[in-house]
Short mmCIF file of C-alpha atoms (C1' of nucleotides) in Angstrom, two decimals:
data_model
loop_
_atom_site.label_atom_id
_atom_site.label_comp_id
_atom_site.label_asym_id
_atom_site.label_seq_id
_atom_site.Cartn_x
_atom_site.Cartn_y
_atom_site.Cartn_z
CA MET A 485 0.70 52.21 -27.05
CA ALA A 486 -2.91 52.88 -26.11
CA ARG A 487 -3.03 56.13 -28.02
CA PRO A 488 -6.55 57.20 -28.90
CA ALA A 489 -5.39 57.76 -32.46
CA ARG A 490 -5.26 54.11 -33.49
CA VAL A 491 -8.14 52.26 -31.98
CA SER A 492 -8.39 49.71 -34.76
CA PRO A 493 -5.37 47.60 -33.81
CA ASP A 494 -6.48 47.48 -30.20
CA ARG A 495 -10.03 46.60 -31.09
CA ILE A 496 -8.75 43.90 -33.39
CA LEU A 497 -6.55 42.47 -30.67
CA ALA A 498 -9.44 42.43 -28.23
CA ALA A 499 -11.67 40.66 -30.73
CA ALA A 500 -8.90 38.23 -31.62
CA ALA A 501 -8.39 37.36 -27.98
CA LEU A 502 -11.99 36.25 -27.67
CA GLU A 503 -12.02 34.37 -30.93
CA PHE A 504 -8.73 32.55 -30.35
CA ALA A 505 -9.70 31.67 -26.80
CA GLU A 506 -13.04 30.26 -27.88
CA ARG A 507 -11.92 28.37 -30.96
CA GLY A 508 -8.17 28.01 -30.92
CA PHE A 509 -5.84 29.12 -33.66
CA ALA A 510 -7.09 26.67 -36.26
CA GLY A 511 -10.73 27.14 -35.37
CA ALA A 512 -10.58 30.93 -35.30
CA ARG A 513 -11.93 32.73 -38.34
CA VAL A 514 -10.39 35.92 -39.56
CA ASP A 515 -13.76 37.11 -40.85
CA ARG A 516 -15.26 36.63 -37.44
CA ILE A 517 -12.46 38.54 -35.74
CA ALA A 518 -12.92 41.41 -38.17
CA ARG A 519 -16.64 41.44 -37.63
CA ARG A 520 -16.27 41.33 -33.85
CA ALA A 521 -13.81 44.21 -34.01
CA ARG A 522 -16.12 46.07 -36.38
CA VAL A 523 -13.32 46.64 -38.85
CA ASN A 524 -12.93 45.53 -42.39
CA LYS A 525 -11.04 42.31 -42.89
CA ALA A 526 -8.54 44.05 -45.17
CA MET A 527 -7.82 46.40 -42.30
CA LEU A 528 -6.87 43.48 -40.15
CA TYR A 529 -4.36 42.27 -42.72
CA TYR A 530 -3.12 45.80 -43.14
CA HIS A 531 -2.20 46.00 -39.46
CA PHE A 532 -1.11 42.46 -38.69
CA LYS A 533 -0.11 40.98 -42.02
CA SER A 534 -1.52 37.52 -41.34
CA LYS A 535 -3.56 35.41 -38.98
CA ASP A 536 -0.29 34.12 -37.57
CA GLY A 537 1.05 37.61 -37.08
CA LEU A 538 -2.07 38.65 -35.22
CA TYR A 539 -1.95 35.60 -33.02
CA ARG A 540 1.67 36.08 -32.09
CA THR A 541 1.27 39.76 -31.37
CA LEU A 542 -1.62 38.97 -29.06
CA LEU A 543 0.22 36.27 -27.18
CA ARG A 544 3.42 38.24 -26.86
CA ARG A 545 1.53 41.10 -25.27
CA MET A 546 -0.36 38.82 -22.97
CA PHE A 547 2.66 36.89 -21.78
CA THR A 548 4.74 40.01 -21.31
CA LEU A 549 2.06 41.68 -19.25
CA ALA A 550 1.52 38.66 -17.02
CA ALA A 551 5.21 37.98 -16.58
CA GLY A 552 5.79 41.59 -15.60
CA ARG A 553 3.37 41.28 -12.73
CA LEU A 554 4.94 38.06 -11.55
CA ARG A 555 8.41 39.55 -11.73
CA ALA A 556 7.23 42.46 -9.61
CA ILE A 557 6.32 39.97 -6.91
CA ALA A 558 9.71 38.30 -7.19
CA ASP A 559 11.51 41.62 -6.81
CA ALA A 560 9.41 42.84 -3.90
CA SER A 561 10.42 42.39 -0.33
CA ALA A 562 8.01 40.13 1.49
CA PRO A 563 7.97 36.81 3.31
CA HIS A 564 8.49 33.97 0.88
CA ALA A 565 5.19 32.32 1.65
CA ASP A 566 3.40 35.61 1.04
CA LYS A 567 5.00 35.92 -2.34
CA VAL A 568 3.61 32.55 -3.29
CA ASP A 569 0.17 33.63 -2.14
CA ARG A 570 0.52 36.68 -4.30
CA VAL A 571 1.56 34.72 -7.34
CA ILE A 572 -1.66 32.76 -7.16
CA ALA A 573 -3.80 35.78 -6.42
CA THR A 574 -2.13 37.76 -9.17
CA MET A 575 -2.78 35.12 -11.77
CA ALA A 576 -6.40 34.96 -10.71
CA ALA A 577 -6.69 38.73 -10.94
CA PHE A 578 -4.99 38.71 -14.32
CA VAL A 579 -7.52 36.22 -15.61
CA ASP A 580 -10.25 38.35 -14.17
CA GLU A 581 -9.09 41.19 -16.39
CA HIS A 582 -8.26 38.97 -19.34
CA ALA A 583 -10.81 36.21 -19.35
CA PHE A 584 -9.43 34.76 -22.55
CA PHE A 585 -6.03 34.01 -21.05
CA PRO A 586 -6.53 30.54 -19.58
CA ALA A 587 -8.09 28.99 -22.66
CA ILE A 588 -5.33 30.30 -24.87
CA MET A 589 -2.76 29.02 -22.43
CA LEU A 590 -4.24 25.53 -22.41
CA ARG A 591 -4.39 25.44 -26.17
CA GLU A 592 -0.85 26.64 -26.55
CA VAL A 593 0.44 23.96 -24.22
CA ALA A 594 -1.51 21.34 -26.13
CA ASP A 595 -0.13 22.68 -29.39
CA GLY A 596 3.41 22.47 -28.13
CA GLY A 597 3.94 26.08 -29.15
CA ALA A 598 3.46 25.21 -32.80
CA HIS A 599 2.42 28.72 -33.88
CA LEU A 600 4.90 30.61 -31.75
CA ASP A 601 8.04 32.23 -33.01
CA ARG A 602 11.17 32.51 -30.94
CA GLU A 603 10.26 35.90 -29.51
CA THR A 604 6.81 34.86 -28.36
CA LEU A 605 8.17 31.68 -26.88
CA THR A 606 10.67 33.72 -24.92
CA ALA A 607 7.87 35.90 -23.61
CA LEU A 608 6.04 32.78 -22.49
CA ALA A 609 9.14 31.40 -20.81
CA ALA A 610 9.24 34.46 -18.57
CA LEU A 611 6.24 33.13 -16.68
CA PRO A 612 7.78 29.95 -15.26
CA ALA A 613 11.03 31.86 -14.90
CA ALA A 614 9.48 34.42 -12.58
CA VAL A 615 7.58 31.89 -10.50
CA GLY A 616 10.52 29.51 -10.41
CA GLY A 617 12.70 32.34 -9.17
CA ILE A 618 10.37 33.03 -6.28
CA VAL A 619 10.37 29.40 -5.25
CA GLN A 620 14.12 29.28 -5.50
CA GLN A 621 14.45 32.30 -3.24
CA GLY A 622 12.40 30.52 -0.62
CA VAL A 623 14.28 27.27 -0.94
CA ARG A 624 17.64 29.00 -0.62
CA ALA A 625 16.46 30.94 2.42
CA ARG A 626 15.35 27.61 3.89
CA ALA A 627 11.83 28.94 4.16
CA PHE A 628 10.63 26.24 1.76
CA ARG A 629 11.48 22.61 1.57
CA ASP A 630 13.78 21.70 -1.30
CA THR A 631 11.48 21.59 -4.32
CA PRO A 632 12.28 21.75 -8.01
CA PRO A 633 11.01 25.22 -9.01
CA MET A 634 9.27 23.88 -12.08
CA PHE A 635 7.37 21.33 -10.00
CA ALA A 636 6.13 24.09 -7.76
CA TYR A 637 5.24 26.21 -10.78
CA PHE A 638 3.04 23.49 -12.23
CA SER A 639 1.42 22.44 -9.02
CA MET A 640 0.45 25.96 -8.04
CA LEU A 641 -0.65 27.45 -11.35
CA ALA A 642 -1.95 24.59 -13.47
CA PRO A 643 -5.02 24.16 -11.27
CA VAL A 644 -5.74 27.87 -11.39
CA ILE A 645 -5.54 28.00 -15.17
CA PHE A 646 -7.46 24.77 -15.54
CA TYR A 647 -10.18 25.74 -13.14
CA LEU A 648 -10.69 29.16 -14.64
CA ALA A 649 -10.59 27.90 -18.21
CA GLY A 650 -13.02 25.16 -17.34
CA ALA A 651 -15.89 27.34 -16.20
CA ARG A 652 -17.89 26.62 -19.34
CA ILE A 653 -17.44 22.87 -19.39
CA ARG A 654 -18.14 22.64 -15.67
CA LYS A 655 -21.42 24.36 -16.27
CA GLU A 656 -22.23 21.90 -19.06
CA ILE A 657 -21.43 18.99 -16.80
CA ALA A 658 -23.30 20.42 -13.85
CA HIS A 659 -26.28 20.71 -16.15
CA LEU A 660 -26.29 16.93 -16.66
CA LYS A 661 -26.74 16.41 -12.94
CA VAL A 662 -24.69 13.24 -12.88
CA VAL A 663 -22.04 14.78 -10.66
CA ASP A 664 -22.23 17.27 -7.88
CA MET A 665 -20.50 20.11 -9.65
CA ARG A 666 -22.11 22.90 -7.73
CA GLU A 667 -20.20 25.99 -8.53
CA SER A 668 -18.42 27.30 -5.52
CA SER A 669 -16.85 30.70 -5.70
CA THR A 670 -13.63 31.26 -7.58
CA ASP A 671 -12.31 33.13 -4.56
CA ASP A 672 -12.73 30.03 -2.46
CA PHE A 673 -10.80 28.01 -4.96
CA ILE A 674 -7.99 30.54 -5.05
CA ARG A 675 -7.78 30.42 -1.27
CA HIS A 676 -7.72 26.66 -1.44
CA MET A 677 -4.79 26.78 -3.83
CA GLN A 678 -2.93 29.24 -1.66
CA HIS A 679 -3.28 27.03 1.37
CA ALA A 680 -2.42 23.89 -0.54
CA THR A 681 0.67 25.50 -1.98
CA ARG A 682 1.82 26.82 1.38
CA ARG A 683 1.44 23.41 2.92
CA SER A 684 3.23 21.80 0.07
CA LEU A 685 6.22 24.13 0.32
CA ALA A 686 6.38 24.46 4.08
CA ARG A 687 9.46 22.93 5.61
CA ALA A 688 8.05 21.28 8.68
CA ARG A 689 4.49 21.74 9.73
CA HIS A 690 2.42 23.96 7.60
CA ALA A 691 1.70 27.63 7.97
CA ARG A 692 -1.41 29.10 9.49
CA THR A 693 -4.59 27.48 8.28
CA SER A 694 -6.59 30.59 7.91
CA MET B 1014 -13.80 -5.30 -29.28
CA ALA B 1015 -10.25 -5.89 -30.45
CA ARG B 1016 -11.31 -8.64 -32.83
CA PRO B 1017 -8.76 -9.26 -35.57
CA ALA B 1018 -11.60 -9.12 -38.07
CA ARG B 1019 -12.08 -5.35 -38.04
CA VAL B 1020 -8.77 -3.66 -37.68
CA SER B 1021 -9.78 -0.61 -39.69
CA PRO B 1022 -11.92 1.10 -37.06
CA ASP B 1023 -9.27 0.58 -34.42
CA ARG B 1024 -6.49 1.80 -36.64
CA ILE B 1025 -8.56 4.83 -37.52
CA LEU B 1026 -9.20 5.60 -33.88
CA ALA B 1027 -5.52 5.29 -33.08
CA ALA B 1028 -4.60 7.63 -35.92
CA ALA B 1029 -7.35 10.04 -34.96
CA ALA B 1030 -6.08 10.16 -31.39
CA LEU B 1031 -2.69 11.35 -32.56
CA GLU B 1032 -4.07 13.84 -35.02
CA PHE B 1033 -6.64 15.35 -32.67
CA ALA B 1034 -4.10 15.55 -29.86
CA GLU B 1035 -1.56 17.32 -32.04
CA ARG B 1036 -3.87 19.70 -33.84
CA GLY B 1037 -7.15 19.87 -32.02
CA PHE B 1038 -10.54 19.22 -33.56
CA ALA B 1039 -10.49 22.19 -35.90
CA GLY B 1040 -6.87 21.70 -36.88
CA ALA B 1041 -7.17 17.99 -37.48
CA ARG B 1042 -7.45 16.89 -41.10
CA VAL B 1043 -9.57 13.93 -42.06
CA ASP B 1044 -7.23 13.16 -44.96
CA ARG B 1045 -4.30 13.03 -42.60
CA ILE B 1046 -6.09 10.70 -40.22
CA ALA B 1047 -6.95 8.39 -43.10
CA ARG B 1048 -3.39 8.42 -44.36
CA ARG B 1049 -1.98 7.78 -40.89
CA ALA B 1050 -4.36 4.88 -40.45
CA ARG B 1051 -3.50 3.62 -43.93
CA VAL B 1052 -7.15 3.44 -44.89
CA ASN B 1053 -9.09 5.17 -47.58
CA LYS B 1054 -10.84 8.32 -46.52
CA ALA B 1055 -14.19 6.96 -47.68
CA MET B 1056 -13.61 4.05 -45.31
CA LEU B 1057 -13.33 6.45 -42.45
CA TYR B 1058 -16.67 8.00 -43.29
CA TYR B 1059 -18.15 4.55 -43.76
CA HIS B 1060 -17.26 3.63 -40.19
CA PHE B 1061 -17.69 6.91 -38.36
CA LYS B 1062 -20.05 8.95 -40.49
CA SER B 1063 -18.32 12.29 -39.88
CA LYS B 1064 -15.33 13.99 -38.36
CA ASP B 1065 -17.49 14.81 -35.38
CA GLY B 1066 -18.63 11.24 -35.02
CA LEU B 1067 -15.07 10.00 -35.04
CA TYR B 1068 -14.02 12.55 -32.48
CA ARG B 1069 -16.85 11.73 -30.13
CA THR B 1070 -16.33 8.01 -30.40
CA LEU B 1071 -12.68 8.46 -29.56
CA LEU B 1072 -13.32 10.65 -26.56
CA ARG B 1073 -16.12 8.53 -25.21
CA ARG B 1074 -13.84 5.48 -25.24
CA MET B 1075 -11.02 7.36 -23.66
CA PHE B 1076 -13.08 8.89 -20.87
CA THR B 1077 -14.87 5.64 -20.14
CA LEU B 1078 -11.63 3.72 -19.88
CA ALA B 1079 -9.99 6.28 -17.60
CA ALA B 1080 -13.05 6.69 -15.42
CA GLY B 1081 -13.28 2.92 -15.00
CA ARG B 1082 -9.83 2.79 -13.53
CA LEU B 1083 -10.54 5.65 -11.18
CA ARG B 1084 -13.75 4.06 -10.04
CA ALA B 1085 -11.88 0.85 -9.30
CA ILE B 1086 -9.74 2.81 -6.88
CA ALA B 1087 -12.79 4.35 -5.26
CA ASP B 1088 -14.38 0.94 -4.77
CA ALA B 1089 -11.25 -0.72 -3.42
CA SER B 1090 -10.52 -1.01 0.25
CA ALA B 1091 -7.44 0.95 1.16
CA PRO B 1092 -6.43 3.86 3.38
CA HIS B 1093 -7.86 7.07 2.06
CA ALA B 1094 -4.48 8.69 1.53
CA ASP B 1095 -3.32 5.68 -0.44
CA LYS B 1096 -6.30 5.96 -2.72
CA VAL B 1097 -5.34 9.51 -3.51
CA ASP B 1098 -1.81 8.40 -4.30
CA ARG B 1099 -3.23 5.80 -6.60
CA VAL B 1100 -5.46 8.26 -8.39
CA ILE B 1101 -2.43 10.29 -9.32
CA ALA B 1102 -0.31 7.28 -10.24
CA THR B 1103 -3.14 5.80 -12.25
CA MET B 1104 -3.62 8.92 -14.30
CA ALA B 1105 0.09 9.05 -14.99
CA ALA B 1106 0.06 5.41 -16.05
CA PHE B 1107 -2.98 6.01 -18.21
CA VAL B 1108 -1.20 8.82 -20.00
CA ASP B 1109 1.79 6.58 -20.41
CA GLU B 1110 -0.38 4.18 -22.38
CA HIS B 1111 -2.36 6.89 -24.12
CA ALA B 1112 0.05 9.71 -24.75
CA PHE B 1113 -2.56 11.69 -26.64
CA PHE B 1114 -4.87 11.96 -23.64
CA PRO B 1115 -3.60 15.12 -21.90
CA ALA B 1116 -3.53 17.30 -25.00
CA ILE B 1117 -7.06 16.31 -25.92
CA MET B 1118 -8.17 16.96 -22.38
CA LEU B 1119 -6.68 20.46 -22.36
CA ARG B 1120 -8.27 21.28 -25.67
CA GLU B 1121 -11.64 20.00 -24.62
CA VAL B 1122 -11.59 22.12 -21.48
CA ALA B 1123 -10.59 25.15 -23.52
CA ASP B 1124 -13.37 24.42 -26.00
CA GLY B 1125 -15.94 24.21 -23.25
CA GLY B 1126 -17.03 20.84 -24.59
CA ALA B 1127 -18.24 22.43 -27.80
CA HIS B 1128 -17.95 19.26 -29.91
CA LEU B 1129 -19.30 16.88 -27.30
CA ASP B 1130 -22.75 15.37 -27.28
CA ARG B 1131 -24.58 14.55 -24.12
CA GLU B 1132 -23.31 11.00 -23.94
CA THR B 1133 -19.66 11.96 -24.30
CA LEU B 1134 -20.04 14.72 -21.79
CA THR B 1135 -21.49 12.22 -19.35
CA ALA B 1136 -18.50 9.96 -19.91
CA LEU B 1137 -16.21 12.88 -19.15
CA ALA B 1138 -18.14 13.76 -16.03
CA ALA B 1139 -17.35 10.32 -14.64
CA LEU B 1140 -13.77 11.40 -14.08
CA PRO B 1141 -14.35 14.17 -11.55
CA ALA B 1142 -17.18 12.08 -10.12
CA ALA B 1143 -14.85 9.20 -9.31
CA VAL B 1144 -12.11 11.36 -7.86
CA GLY B 1145 -14.55 13.53 -5.98
CA GLY B 1146 -16.07 10.42 -4.47
CA ILE B 1147 -12.72 9.29 -3.15
CA VAL B 1148 -12.09 12.64 -1.56
CA GLN B 1149 -15.54 12.64 -0.03
CA GLN B 1150 -14.95 9.23 1.49
CA GLY B 1151 -11.85 10.57 3.18
CA VAL B 1152 -13.52 13.72 4.38
CA ARG B 1153 -16.45 11.81 5.86
CA ALA B 1154 -14.11 9.38 7.58
CA ARG B 1155 -12.31 12.40 9.01
CA ALA B 1156 -9.11 11.24 7.40
CA PHE B 1157 -8.99 14.38 5.28
CA ARG B 1158 -9.66 17.94 6.20
CA ASP B 1159 -12.96 19.28 4.93
CA THR B 1160 -12.31 20.08 1.29
CA PRO B 1161 -14.68 20.59 -1.60
CA PRO B 1162 -14.18 17.45 -3.71
CA MET B 1163 -13.95 19.44 -6.91
CA PHE B 1164 -11.19 21.61 -5.48
CA ALA B 1165 -9.20 18.53 -4.62
CA TYR B 1166 -9.87 17.09 -8.05
CA PHE B 1167 -8.45 20.13 -9.79
CA SER B 1168 -5.49 20.61 -7.54
CA MET B 1169 -4.35 17.03 -7.80
CA LEU B 1170 -4.97 16.27 -11.46
CA ALA B 1171 -4.63 19.53 -13.35
CA PRO B 1172 -0.87 19.67 -12.75
CA VAL B 1173 -0.46 16.09 -13.90
CA ILE B 1174 -2.35 16.69 -17.11
CA PHE B 1175 -0.67 20.01 -17.68
CA TYR B 1176 2.81 18.73 -17.02
CA LEU B 1177 2.41 15.69 -19.23
CA ALA B 1178 0.78 17.61 -22.04
CA GLY B 1179 3.46 20.25 -21.84
CA ALA B 1180 6.42 18.03 -22.60
CA ARG B 1181 6.82 19.44 -26.08
CA ILE B 1182 6.55 23.11 -25.20
CA ARG B 1183 8.88 22.64 -22.24
CA LYS B 1184 11.44 21.23 -24.60
CA GLU B 1185 11.02 24.22 -26.89
CA ILE B 1186 11.47 26.59 -24.00
CA ALA B 1187 14.41 24.71 -22.57
CA HIS B 1188 16.00 25.02 -25.98
CA LEU B 1189 15.95 28.82 -25.69
CA LYS B 1190 18.07 28.61 -22.57
CA VAL B 1191 16.43 31.60 -20.95
CA VAL B 1192 15.00 29.54 -18.11
CA ASP B 1193 16.32 26.57 -16.27
CA MET B 1194 13.84 24.06 -17.58
CA ARG B 1195 16.01 21.01 -17.15
CA GLU B 1196 13.79 18.05 -17.59
CA SER B 1197 13.53 16.09 -14.40
CA SER B 1198 11.87 12.73 -14.53
CA THR B 1199 8.14 12.41 -14.81
CA ASP B 1200 8.23 9.94 -11.95
CA ASP B 1201 9.70 12.58 -9.71
CA PHE B 1202 6.94 14.96 -10.63
CA ILE B 1203 4.28 12.36 -9.92
CA ARG B 1204 5.81 11.72 -6.51
CA HIS B 1205 5.86 15.45 -5.91
CA MET B 1206 2.16 15.66 -6.69
CA GLN B 1207 1.37 12.73 -4.42
CA HIS B 1208 3.17 14.35 -1.52
CA ALA B 1209 1.69 17.74 -2.18
CA THR B 1210 -1.80 16.30 -2.34
CA ARG B 1211 -1.36 14.30 0.85
CA ARG B 1212 -0.14 17.36 2.68
CA SER B 1213 -2.98 19.41 1.32
CA LEU B 1214 -5.62 16.94 2.45
CA ALA B 1215 -4.07 15.89 5.74
CA ARG B 1216 -6.07 16.96 8.77
CA ALA B 1217 -3.32 18.08 11.11
CA ARG B 1218 0.30 17.64 10.34
CA HIS B 1219 1.11 16.01 7.08
CA ALA B 1220 1.89 12.39 6.34
CA ARG B 1221 5.33 10.93 5.98
CA THR B 1222 7.67 13.00 3.86
CA SER B 1223 9.21 10.18 1.96
"C1'" DG C 640 -6.33 54.12 -43.79
"C1'" DT C 641 -10.57 52.02 -45.61
"C1'" DC C 642 -13.55 49.34 -48.56
"C1'" DT C 643 -15.33 45.84 -52.40
"C1'" DA C 644 -14.62 42.11 -54.96
"C1'" DT C 645 -12.36 38.11 -55.84
"C1'" DA C 646 -8.42 34.87 -56.58
"C1'" DC C 647 -6.66 30.72 -54.78
"C1'" DT C 648 -6.59 26.89 -51.66
"C1'" DT C 649 -8.02 23.49 -48.62
"C1'" DC C 650 -11.28 20.65 -46.51
"C1'" DG C 651 -15.30 17.79 -45.28
"C1'" DA C 652 -18.20 14.88 -47.43
"C1'" DT C 653 -20.40 11.86 -51.06
"C1'" DA C 654 -21.54 9.54 -55.49
"C1'" DG C 655 -21.01 5.54 -57.67
"C1'" DA C 656 -18.16 1.65 -59.57
"C1'" DC C 657 -16.31 -2.67 -57.97
"C1'" DG D 655 -16.09 -3.23 -47.47
"C1'" DT D 656 -13.07 -0.66 -50.57
"C1'" DC D 657 -11.61 2.69 -53.97
"C1'" DT D 658 -11.47 6.95 -57.37
"C1'" DA D 659 -13.06 11.13 -58.52
"C1'" DT D 660 -15.13 15.17 -57.45
"C1'" DC D 661 -18.52 18.54 -55.60
"C1'" DG D 662 -19.48 22.46 -52.90
"C1'" DA D 663 -18.53 25.14 -48.97
"C1'" DA D 664 -15.34 27.71 -46.36
"C1'" DG D 665 -11.30 29.97 -45.53
"C1'" DT D 666 -6.95 32.98 -46.00
"C1'" DA D 667 -5.22 36.47 -48.36
"C1'" DT D 668 -4.71 40.25 -51.87
"C1'" DA D 669 -5.61 43.47 -55.75
"C1'" DG D 670 -6.98 47.79 -56.59
"C1'" DA D 671 -10.24 51.76 -56.19
"C1'" DC D 672 -11.06 55.57 -53.08
#
DNA sequence: GTCTATACTTCGATAGAC
DNA sequence: GTCTATCGAAGTATAGAC
C-alpha cells in the first residue's frame, strides 16, 4: 500500500487532503491538487478517474484508519472510563497526524454526505459505531449512567472536531480583540473534554478530578 | 426591516440561506438562488452586488440575531446554571427557526472564515463572547468550577450544532443499517446536553439529575 | 506512466433596453 | 426596479503523442 514504487497516488492523496480540507469539495481545484502534488493533472485522472473518485478514496482511507483505532480501544481490556478517555485522546492524536481531518469531517456533515457512495458512507459509519459500542459496554456494566450511545458520541467528539477545525477562525477572531480568545493549549482542551465526558457518564458522583 | 414594500431582498436572503447551507459558498449557484427566490438574477446583483456580498449580508444578520438572544440571557437575572440551560435551549430554538444555521456554521469554521469581512467576523465573535461571559459570571460567583470560558463554549454548543446539522447524514447512515442510529428526539438530545453541561460545570457534586 | 493541448461546460457578472 | 442576452473567466475532463 505504501510501496515506494508508486509515490504519485500517495502524493496526490496528500495534496488532495489539504485542498479538500481548505476549500471543500466544490471549492477544491483539480489543477491546484495536481500542482501541490507536483504531478501532471492528467496523471491525477489516470489514477483516480475523477475528482469525485479522488475525494471518495481519500475519505474512505481516512475513515477506515480512524475507525480502526477506535475499534482497537473498544476491543481492549480496560476500565470503561479509561476507554472513553482514550477515545478522546486518540481522536486528538489522529488529528495531530492528519490535520486535514476535522475540516473535512465538518464539511461532510454539512453536506449530508452528498458526495459519498455507499462504501464510503459505511466507512464513516464505523466511527460512531465504535464509540457507541464503548459507551454501550459501560452502560451495560453499570459503570455509566444509561445514556443513548449516539448522544455520548456527539457530546464527546463534536467539541474535539470543532475545536481543532476551528483553529484558523479562532485566530482570526482573536485578532479582532473583541473577545478574549486567548489560545490555550490543545492538550488542556482535550483534558477538559475527558473530564467533562467522565462526569457526564458517571453514575453517581463523578470520577477523580485530576 | 420586514416592510411589505421590498420583498425581493428578503426572499433572496431566504433562498440564499438554503442554498449556502446545502452547498456551501463555493458550491452555491447564484442562478439557483435567484430561481429559488423567484427573482431575476440581475435583481440579485442589483441588491447585493456580488455573491460574496449576499453571503456576508446573510451571515451578518444571522450571527447578530443569534448573538442578541444569547446576550439577553447573559444580561438576565437567573441562577447561573439556569442560564447555561437557556443558552443550549436557545440555540436549539434558533436552529428550529433557522434550519440552515448549523450547516453554514460548520462550513464557516471549516473555511476558517475565508469569505468573511471584518464586520461579519465581529458579528460571529459575539456568539462565543456572550456564552463565555455567562460562564465567567458563574465562575466568578463560584457557582461553577474554574473553567476556561472558551472550553465551556465549545463543549456545550459544538454538539448541538453538530447534531442538528447532521440530521441528513445520520439518516443516510441509519439507512445502511450497519449502526444503530435510531433517531431519538432532538429534545432528548438537548436535555442530554443541558445535563452534561451542568455536571461539567458544577463545583462539587452535580446538580439534579432530572 | 507521463506530458501538452484543448474540447466542453458552467458560472459569476454586466450591458443595456424598458 | 426589472428583464434578456451575453461576455469572459474558470473549471473538469480527455485526446493523443511519447
